[in-house]
């Protein structure tokens, strides 16, 4: 196992986030997108992508971690059984919550929440809602608001990640390319 000096990304955002430049935040989420693009190319579904499950190296490189819930599936879809015992509801796509159907597209939904966590500098998503209230809110079309420091282009990407229909969400390759483009504009 690799030693990472920066610790988990959520704690890092909460303690160091205010000191980071926008370009650095964009690079870090780009690192996460690249990691997820790789997993997607290997048919691996993470199922628990969140800031708490990413690690920061001493050079602020972000690495995907915690593969405890991950699955590798040939058809790209994993159907969970056994209920919602330890599902991180506020990070999980509607089709995964409603039908237990996990895919790369459900990881994209979670990536949208990771983006929101990043640009809110570690805030908790849906802070005033219970898990059940969050599910109902999302089912009715509700989504998280744009974080105060978030570039408009990144928020538009978040909204694409939160498309209700999985097939309407961008691939991790497209997300990575868009984040690279946004980062270049923030020089």
GROMACS .gro file of C-alpha atoms in nm:
model
  187
    1UNK     CA    1   0.000   0.000   0.000
    2UNK     CA    2   0.126   0.345  -0.092
    3UNK     CA    3   0.191   0.598   0.184
    4UNK     CA    4   0.018   0.928   0.118
    5UNK     CA    5   0.123   1.224   0.327
    6UNK     CA    6  -0.175   1.451   0.269
    7UNK     CA    7  -0.433   1.216   0.416
    8UNK     CA    8  -0.791   1.191   0.298
    9UNK     CA    9  -0.922   1.457   0.059
   10UNK     CA   10  -1.220   1.559   0.273
   11UNK     CA   11  -1.004   1.648   0.574
   12UNK     CA   12  -0.753   1.812   0.340
   13UNK     CA   13  -1.026   2.031   0.187
   14UNK     CA   14  -1.154   2.135   0.529
   15UNK     CA   15  -0.810   2.221   0.667
   16UNK     CA   16  -0.617   2.341   0.361
   17UNK     CA   17  -0.886   2.425   0.105
   18UNK     CA   18  -0.903   2.798   0.173
   19UNK     CA   19  -0.529   2.826   0.096
   20UNK     CA   20  -0.547   2.641  -0.236
   21UNK     CA   21  -0.557   2.816  -0.572
   22UNK     CA   22  -0.843   2.742  -0.811
   23UNK     CA   23  -0.594   2.588  -1.054
   24UNK     CA   24  -0.484   2.342  -0.784
   25UNK     CA   25  -0.842   2.238  -0.706
   26UNK     CA   26  -0.905   2.189  -1.078
   27UNK     CA   27  -0.590   1.977  -1.109
   28UNK     CA   28  -0.694   1.763  -0.814
   29UNK     CA   29  -1.042   1.689  -0.950
   30UNK     CA   30  -0.875   1.625  -1.286
   31UNK     CA   31  -0.660   1.363  -1.113
   32UNK     CA   32  -0.976   1.202  -0.973
   33UNK     CA   33  -1.139   1.204  -1.317
   34UNK     CA   34  -0.829   1.042  -1.469
   35UNK     CA   35  -0.835   0.772  -1.202
   36UNK     CA   36  -1.202   0.706  -1.260
   37UNK     CA   37  -1.149   0.704  -1.637
   38UNK     CA   38  -0.894   0.427  -1.584
   39UNK     CA   39  -1.130   0.227  -1.362
   40UNK     CA   40  -1.410   0.275  -1.616
   41UNK     CA   41  -1.181   0.143  -1.893
   42UNK     CA   42  -1.120  -0.171  -1.686
   43UNK     CA   43  -1.490  -0.233  -1.620
   44UNK     CA   44  -1.454  -0.148  -1.251
   45UNK     CA   45  -1.740   0.021  -1.068
   46UNK     CA   46  -1.627   0.202  -0.750
   47UNK     CA   47  -1.972   0.250  -0.584
   48UNK     CA   48  -1.841   0.478  -0.305
   49UNK     CA   49  -1.666   0.769  -0.473
   50UNK     CA   50  -1.647   1.062  -0.230
   51UNK     CA   51  -1.387   1.306  -0.096
   52UNK     CA   52  -1.345   1.088   0.213
   53UNK     CA   53  -1.236   0.802  -0.016
   54UNK     CA   54  -0.967   0.992  -0.205
   55UNK     CA   55  -0.613   1.044  -0.081
   56UNK     CA   56  -0.380   1.341  -0.128
   57UNK     CA   57  -0.006   1.293  -0.190
   58UNK     CA   58   0.258   1.537  -0.067
   59UNK     CA   59   0.251   1.706  -0.410
   60UNK     CA   60  -0.129   1.747  -0.399
   61UNK     CA   61  -0.193   1.463  -0.643
   62UNK     CA   62  -0.536   1.311  -0.579
   63UNK     CA   63  -0.568   0.933  -0.581
   64UNK     CA   64  -0.884   0.724  -0.574
   65UNK     CA   65  -0.898   0.498  -0.269
   66UNK     CA   66  -1.126   0.270  -0.065
   67UNK     CA   67  -1.229  -0.003  -0.303
   68UNK     CA   68  -1.426  -0.188  -0.037
   69UNK     CA   69  -1.753  -0.150  -0.227
   70UNK     CA   70  -1.606  -0.172  -0.579
   71UNK     CA   71  -1.704  -0.443  -0.826
   72UNK     CA   72  -1.577  -0.555  -1.165
   73UNK     CA   73  -1.850  -0.649  -1.409
   74UNK     CA   74  -1.829  -0.761  -1.770
   75UNK     CA   75  -2.151  -0.593  -1.881
   76UNK     CA   76  -2.075  -0.270  -1.697
   77UNK     CA   77  -2.365  -0.304  -1.454
   78UNK     CA   78  -2.364  -0.447  -1.105
   79UNK     CA   79  -2.697  -0.535  -0.946
   80UNK     CA   80  -2.672  -0.519  -0.570
   81UNK     CA   81  -2.874  -0.746  -0.347
   82UNK     CA   82  -2.945  -0.740   0.022
   83UNK     CA   83  -3.089  -0.392   0.066
   84UNK     CA   84  -2.931  -0.055   0.136
   85UNK     CA   85  -2.740  -0.143   0.451
   86UNK     CA   86  -2.433   0.075   0.409
   87UNK     CA   87  -2.509   0.279   0.100
   88UNK     CA   88  -2.383   0.641   0.114
   89UNK     CA   89  -2.724   0.780   0.011
   90UNK     CA   90  -2.621   1.142  -0.044
   91UNK     CA   91  -2.350   1.034  -0.293
   92UNK     CA   92  -2.545   0.759  -0.469
   93UNK     CA   93  -2.728   0.784  -0.802
   94UNK     CA   94  -3.108   0.739  -0.807
   95UNK     CA   95  -3.098   0.416  -1.012
   96UNK     CA   96  -2.857   0.262  -0.760
   97UNK     CA   97  -3.078   0.363  -0.467
   98UNK     CA   98  -3.405   0.265  -0.634
   99UNK     CA   99  -3.305  -0.054  -0.816
  100UNK     CA  100  -2.959  -0.150  -0.686
  101UNK     CA  101  -2.815  -0.094  -1.036
  102UNK     CA  102  -2.459   0.034  -1.020
  103UNK     CA  103  -2.262   0.130  -1.329
  104UNK     CA  104  -1.993   0.368  -1.443
  105UNK     CA  105  -2.278   0.617  -1.489
  106UNK     CA  106  -2.372   0.587  -1.121
  107UNK     CA  107  -2.007   0.656  -1.037
  108UNK     CA  108  -2.037   0.970  -1.255
  109UNK     CA  109  -2.326   1.088  -1.034
  110UNK     CA  110  -2.102   1.040  -0.729
  111UNK     CA  111  -1.823   1.227  -0.908
  112UNK     CA  112  -2.061   1.523  -0.936
  113UNK     CA  113  -2.098   1.514  -0.558
  114UNK     CA  114  -1.717   1.491  -0.526
  115UNK     CA  115  -1.691   1.805  -0.743
  116UNK     CA  116  -1.943   1.977  -0.516
  117UNK     CA  117  -1.747   1.871  -0.204
  118UNK     CA  118  -1.429   2.005  -0.363
  119UNK     CA  119  -1.557   2.348  -0.456
  120UNK     CA  120  -1.749   2.389  -0.130
  121UNK     CA  121  -1.415   2.313   0.043
  122UNK     CA  122  -1.540   2.003   0.220
  123UNK     CA  123  -1.899   2.092   0.305
  124UNK     CA  124  -2.142   1.804   0.358
  125UNK     CA  125  -2.393   1.759   0.074
  126UNK     CA  126  -2.762   1.820   0.152
  127UNK     CA  127  -2.669   1.933   0.506
  128UNK     CA  128  -3.023   1.998   0.627
  129UNK     CA  129  -3.181   1.685   0.481
  130UNK     CA  130  -3.198   1.330   0.615
  131UNK     CA  131  -3.110   1.046   0.380
  132UNK     CA  132  -3.480   0.986   0.307
  133UNK     CA  133  -3.543   1.358   0.249
  134UNK     CA  134  -3.243   1.367   0.014
  135UNK     CA  135  -3.384   1.077  -0.189
  136UNK     CA  136  -3.722   1.249  -0.218
  137UNK     CA  137  -3.561   1.583  -0.306
  138UNK     CA  138  -3.352   1.427  -0.585
  139UNK     CA  139  -3.649   1.226  -0.717
  140UNK     CA  140  -3.843   1.553  -0.751
  141UNK     CA  141  -3.559   1.704  -0.955
  142UNK     CA  142  -3.380   1.885  -0.672
  143UNK     CA  143  -3.003   1.920  -0.690
  144UNK     CA  144  -2.730   2.082  -0.483
  145UNK     CA  145  -2.674   2.456  -0.539
  146UNK     CA  146  -2.359   2.597  -0.693
  147UNK     CA  147  -2.089   2.642  -0.426
  148UNK     CA  148  -1.987   3.005  -0.377
  149UNK     CA  149  -1.632   2.965  -0.511
  150UNK     CA  150  -1.720   2.728  -0.795
  151UNK     CA  151  -1.654   2.833  -1.156
  152UNK     CA  152  -1.972   2.832  -1.368
  153UNK     CA  153  -1.821   2.578  -1.609
  154UNK     CA  154  -1.755   2.334  -1.323
  155UNK     CA  155  -2.110   2.373  -1.194
  156UNK     CA  156  -2.244   2.300  -1.543
  157UNK     CA  157  -2.035   1.982  -1.538
  158UNK     CA  158  -2.180   1.889  -1.197
  159UNK     CA  159  -2.531   1.934  -1.337
  160UNK     CA  160  -2.446   1.702  -1.627
  161UNK     CA  161  -2.321   1.442  -1.378
  162UNK     CA  162  -2.655   1.466  -1.197
  163UNK     CA  163  -2.874   1.396  -1.501
  164UNK     CA  164  -3.153   1.169  -1.379
  165UNK     CA  165  -3.116   0.931  -1.673
  166UNK     CA  166  -2.781   0.748  -1.650
  167UNK     CA  167  -2.731   0.754  -2.027
  168UNK     CA  168  -2.746   1.134  -2.024
  169UNK     CA  169  -2.440   1.164  -1.798
  170UNK     CA  170  -2.093   1.224  -1.946
  171UNK     CA  171  -1.828   0.953  -1.948
  172UNK     CA  172  -1.521   0.992  -1.728
  173UNK     CA  173  -1.318   1.051  -2.041
  174UNK     CA  174  -1.543   1.345  -2.133
  175UNK     CA  175  -1.532   1.474  -1.774
  176UNK     CA  176  -1.151   1.459  -1.771
  177UNK     CA  177  -1.128   1.644  -2.103
  178UNK     CA  178  -1.371   1.914  -1.984
  179UNK     CA  179  -1.181   1.963  -1.658
  180UNK     CA  180  -0.854   1.996  -1.851
  181UNK     CA  181  -1.017   2.258  -2.073
  182UNK     CA  182  -1.154   2.451  -1.773
  183UNK     CA  183  -0.814   2.436  -1.601
  184UNK     CA  184  -0.638   2.580  -1.907
  185UNK     CA  185  -0.877   2.875  -1.901
  186UNK     CA  186  -0.785   2.943  -1.533
  187UNK     CA  187  -0.415   3.020  -1.584
   0.00000   0.00000   0.00000
